[in-house]
Coordinates of C-alpha atoms in Angstrom, one line a residue:
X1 CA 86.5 89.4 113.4
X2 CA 83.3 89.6 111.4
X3 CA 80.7 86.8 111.6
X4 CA 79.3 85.4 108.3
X5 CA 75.8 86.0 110.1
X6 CA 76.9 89.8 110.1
X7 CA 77.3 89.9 106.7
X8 CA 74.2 88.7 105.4
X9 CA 75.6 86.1 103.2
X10 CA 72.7 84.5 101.6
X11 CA 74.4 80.6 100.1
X12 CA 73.6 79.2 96.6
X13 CA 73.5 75.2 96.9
X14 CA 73.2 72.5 94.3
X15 CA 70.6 70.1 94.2
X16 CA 72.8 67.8 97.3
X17 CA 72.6 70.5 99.7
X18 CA 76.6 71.5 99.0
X19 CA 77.2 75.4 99.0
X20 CA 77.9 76.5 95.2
X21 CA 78.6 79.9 95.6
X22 CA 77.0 83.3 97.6
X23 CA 75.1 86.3 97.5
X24 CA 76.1 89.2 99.3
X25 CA 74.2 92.8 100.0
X26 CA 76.2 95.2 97.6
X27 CA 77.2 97.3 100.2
X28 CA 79.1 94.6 102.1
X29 CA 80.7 93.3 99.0
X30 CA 81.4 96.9 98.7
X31 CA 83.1 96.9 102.3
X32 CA 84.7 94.0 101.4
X33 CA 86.1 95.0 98.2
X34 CA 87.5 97.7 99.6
X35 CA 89.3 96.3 102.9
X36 CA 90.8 93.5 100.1
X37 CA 92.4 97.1 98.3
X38 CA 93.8 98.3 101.6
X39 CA 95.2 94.9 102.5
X40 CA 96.7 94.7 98.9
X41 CA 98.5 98.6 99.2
X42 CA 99.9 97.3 102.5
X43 CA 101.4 94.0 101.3
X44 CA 103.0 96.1 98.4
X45 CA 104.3 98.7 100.8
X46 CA 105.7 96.6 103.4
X47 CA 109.6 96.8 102.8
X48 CA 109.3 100.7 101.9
X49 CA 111.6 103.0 104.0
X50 CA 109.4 104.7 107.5
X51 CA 108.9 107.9 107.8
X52 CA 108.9 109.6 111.4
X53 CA 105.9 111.7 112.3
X54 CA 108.6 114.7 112.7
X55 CA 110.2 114.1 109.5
X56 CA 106.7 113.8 107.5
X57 CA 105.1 116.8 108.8
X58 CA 108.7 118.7 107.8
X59 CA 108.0 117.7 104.6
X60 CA 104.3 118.6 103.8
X61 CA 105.1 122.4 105.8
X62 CA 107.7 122.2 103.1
X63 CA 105.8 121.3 99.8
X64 CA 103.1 123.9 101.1
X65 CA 101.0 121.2 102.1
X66 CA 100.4 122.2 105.8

C-alpha cells in the first residue's frame, strides 16, 4: 500500500490548521487517475462469464489475431 509521504501530497489548510484540500505532482494524480479507471472496469466486469486460457487463445488463432 502506498504511503501519502510517497506521493508527495503537498496539504492546503485554512487559517485553524484543518486540511482543506491537496496538491498532488501531475504525474501521481496521473497514476492515480488511472488505477481509479482500472478499478472501475473491474467492478463493472465482475459478474461477466470466464474465459479459460485454452478457450481464449482458440479464439484470437481464430479471428486471426494470433
Amino acid at each position: 500500500m502506498l504511503q501519502i509521504k510517497e506521493l508527495g501530497v503537498e496539504y492546503i489548510t485554512d487559517e485553524m490548521g484543518e486540511k482543506k484540500a491537496v496538491i498532488l505532482p501531475i504525474r501521481t494524480f496521473r497514476r492515480l487517475l488511472e488505477d481509479f479507471e482500472d478499478l472501475a472496469a473491474v467492478a463493472e466486469r465482475r459478474n461477466e462469464e470466464t474465459v479459460s486460457h485454452d478457450k481464449l487463445l482458440a479464439e484470437l488463432e481464430h479471428d486471426g489475431i494470433l
